[in-house]
CSV table of C-alpha atoms in Angstrom, one decimal:
chain,number,residue,atom,x,y,z
A,20,ASP,CA,0.0,0.0,0.0
A,21,LEU,CA,1.9,3.0,-1.3
A,22,ALA,CA,-0.4,5.5,0.6
A,23,LYS,CA,1.2,4.3,3.8
A,24,ILE,CA,4.5,5.8,2.7
A,25,GLY,CA,3.1,9.0,1.2
A,26,ILE,CA,2.8,8.0,-2.4
A,27,LYS,CA,-0.4,8.5,-4.3
A,28,ALA,CA,-0.8,5.9,-7.0
A,29,VAL,CA,-3.0,6.8,-9.9
A,30,TYR,CA,-4.2,4.2,-12.4
A,31,ASN,CA,-4.2,5.3,-16.0
A,32,GLY,CA,-5.5,2.7,-18.5
A,33,GLY,CA,-3.8,1.5,-21.6
A,34,GLY,CA,-5.6,4.0,-23.8
A,35,THR,CA,-3.9,6.8,-21.9
A,36,ILE,CA,-0.5,5.4,-21.1
A,37,PHE,CA,0.1,3.9,-24.6
A,38,ALA,CA,-1.6,6.5,-26.7
A,39,PRO,CA,0.8,7.2,-29.6
A,40,TRP,CA,2.5,10.5,-30.3
A,41,THR,CA,0.1,11.2,-33.2
A,42,GLU,CA,-3.0,10.7,-30.9
A,43,SER,CA,-1.9,12.6,-27.8
A,44,ASP,CA,-0.7,16.0,-26.6
A,45,GLU,CA,1.0,17.4,-23.6
A,46,SER,CA,-2.3,17.6,-21.7
A,47,LEU,CA,-2.8,13.8,-21.6
A,48,SER,CA,-1.9,12.7,-18.1
A,49,CYS,CA,0.6,9.8,-17.8
A,50,ASN,CA,1.5,9.2,-21.4
A,51,LEU,CA,4.7,7.3,-22.4
A,52,SER,CA,5.2,8.9,-25.8
A,53,ARG,CA,4.9,12.4,-24.3
A,54,GLY,CA,7.0,11.6,-21.3
A,55,ASN,CA,4.6,13.2,-18.8
A,56,PHE,CA,4.8,10.6,-16.1
A,57,ASP,CA,6.7,10.2,-12.9
A,58,VAL,CA,6.7,6.4,-12.8
A,59,ALA,CA,5.1,4.0,-15.3
A,60,LEU,CA,4.6,0.2,-15.1
A,61,HIS,CA,4.4,-1.6,-18.5
A,62,ALA,CA,5.7,-4.7,-20.1
A,63,TYR,CA,8.3,-4.3,-22.9
A,64,SER,CA,10.4,-6.9,-24.7
A,65,SER,CA,13.1,-5.9,-27.0
A,66,GLY,CA,14.6,-7.9,-29.8
A,67,ILE,CA,17.4,-10.4,-29.1
A,68,GLU,CA,20.0,-8.3,-31.1
A,69,ALA,CA,21.8,-5.6,-29.1
A,70,VAL,CA,21.0,-3.0,-31.7
A,71,SER,CA,17.4,-3.2,-30.7
A,72,LEU,CA,18.3,-1.1,-27.6
A,73,TYR,CA,19.3,1.8,-29.9
A,74,GLY,CA,15.8,3.1,-30.6
A,75,VAL,CA,14.7,2.7,-27.0
A,76,TYR,CA,17.6,4.3,-25.1
A,77,HIS,CA,19.6,6.5,-27.5
A,78,SER,CA,19.1,10.2,-26.7
A,79,THR,CA,18.2,11.0,-30.3
A,80,LYS,CA,15.3,8.6,-30.2
A,81,PHE,CA,12.7,10.6,-28.2
A,82,GLU,CA,9.2,10.5,-29.6
A,83,PRO,CA,8.2,10.9,-32.4
A,84,ASP,CA,11.6,9.7,-33.7
A,85,GLY,CA,11.9,6.6,-31.5
A,86,GLN,CA,10.8,4.8,-28.4
A,87,ASN,CA,13.0,6.4,-25.8
A,88,ASP,CA,9.9,7.0,-23.5
A,89,ALA,CA,12.0,7.3,-20.4
A,90,LYS,CA,13.8,10.2,-22.1
A,91,VAL,CA,17.2,8.7,-21.3
A,92,SER,CA,20.0,11.1,-22.2
A,93,ASP,CA,23.5,9.8,-21.3
A,94,ALA,CA,26.4,10.6,-23.6
A,95,THR,CA,28.3,7.5,-22.4
A,96,LEU,CA,25.4,5.2,-23.1
A,97,ASP,CA,24.9,6.9,-26.5
A,98,ALA,CA,28.5,6.2,-27.4
A,99,GLN,CA,28.2,2.5,-26.7
A,100,LEU,CA,24.9,2.3,-28.6
A,101,ASP,CA,26.5,4.1,-31.6
A,102,ILE,CA,29.3,1.4,-31.5
A,103,ILE,CA,26.7,-1.4,-31.6
A,104,LYS,CA,24.7,0.2,-34.4
A,105,GLY,CA,27.8,1.0,-36.4
A,106,THR,CA,29.4,-2.5,-36.7
A,107,ILE,CA,28.7,-6.1,-37.6
A,108,ASP,CA,31.7,-7.4,-35.6
A,109,LEU,CA,30.2,-9.6,-33.0
A,110,ASP,CA,33.1,-9.2,-30.6
A,111,VAL,CA,32.9,-5.4,-30.7
A,112,ILE,CA,29.1,-5.6,-30.3
A,113,ALA,CA,29.5,-7.9,-27.3
A,114,GLY,CA,31.9,-5.6,-25.6
A,115,ALA,CA,29.8,-2.5,-26.2
A,116,ALA,CA,26.6,-4.4,-25.0
A,117,ALA,CA,28.4,-5.3,-21.8
A,118,LYS,CA,29.2,-1.7,-21.2
A,119,VAL,CA,25.6,-0.7,-22.0
A,120,GLN,CA,24.4,-3.1,-19.3
A,121,GLU,CA,26.9,-1.7,-16.8
A,122,ILE,CA,25.8,1.9,-17.5
A,123,MET,CA,22.1,1.0,-17.3
A,124,ALA,CA,22.6,-0.9,-14.0
A,125,ALA,CA,24.6,2.0,-12.5
A,126,THR,CA,22.1,4.6,-13.6
A,127,THR,CA,18.9,2.6,-13.0
A,128,VAL,CA,17.4,3.5,-16.3
A,129,GLU,CA,14.6,0.9,-15.6
A,130,ILE,CA,13.7,-1.4,-12.8
A,131,PRO,CA,12.8,-4.9,-14.2
A,132,LEU,CA,10.0,-6.3,-12.0
A,133,TYR,CA,9.2,-9.5,-13.9
A,134,TYR,CA,10.0,-11.6,-16.9
A,135,TRP,CA,7.1,-12.1,-19.4
A,136,MET,CA,6.8,-15.8,-19.8
A,137,GLY,CA,5.5,-17.3,-23.0
A,138,ILE,CA,4.1,-20.8,-23.1
A,139,GLU,CA,3.7,-22.6,-26.4
A,140,LEU,CA,2.2,-26.0,-26.8
A,141,VAL,CA,3.8,-27.8,-29.7
A,142,SER,CA,2.9,-31.3,-31.1
A,143,ASP,CA,5.8,-33.8,-31.0
A,144,LYS,CA,5.3,-34.0,-34.8
A,145,VAL,CA,6.7,-30.5,-35.2
A,146,GLY,CA,10.4,-30.4,-35.7
A,147,GLY,CA,12.8,-27.5,-35.4
A,148,PHE,CA,10.6,-25.5,-32.9
A,149,LEU,CA,12.7,-23.3,-30.6
A,150,GLN,CA,11.5,-21.1,-27.8
A,151,ASN,CA,12.0,-17.4,-28.4
A,152,PRO,CA,12.4,-15.0,-25.5
A,153,THR,CA,11.6,-11.9,-27.6
A,154,GLN,CA,8.5,-10.2,-28.9
A,155,ALA,CA,9.0,-11.8,-32.3
A,156,GLY,CA,6.7,-14.6,-31.2
A,157,PRO,CA,6.8,-18.4,-31.5
A,158,LEU,CA,7.2,-18.5,-35.3
A,159,TRP,CA,10.3,-16.5,-35.5
A,160,ASN,CA,12.1,-19.4,-37.1
A,161,ALA,CA,9.2,-20.6,-39.2
A,162,GLY,CA,11.5,-21.4,-42.1
A,163,ASP,CA,13.2,-24.1,-40.0
A,164,LEU,CA,10.0,-25.9,-38.9
A,165,SER,CA,9.0,-29.3,-40.3
A,166,LEU,CA,6.0,-31.6,-39.8
A,167,ALA,CA,6.4,-35.4,-39.5
A,168,ASN,CA,3.7,-37.7,-40.8
């Protein structure tokens, strides 16, 4: 109960909090795209590639040009994200991604509260099915699936 520690929690439904930039303005209370919130709780799952963090955390990606809803602006973080976006060298990407994680952990950009679990039921006749922890969904590798008789 947040009221016991002096915090007034206000519920704003999905139509308000997730209203896109093109359907909102500064007067809309607690809207992610406009950045007019103190704290927001919502689920988000980025892609498995490190470059997927670029549009969500780079300081040039505030709405309407990206999804940096938290308005993160950190030159050190930007530099690492630029490295990730600018190369295909997996070792360089891994090093920069590790630094991104260190920066985000030190600056508490977000507080992860839970992991969104996906459960898929698959017949034993389906071959090549692999779980996917991203928002791409269960058919991300559809080209590799097969069906036994």
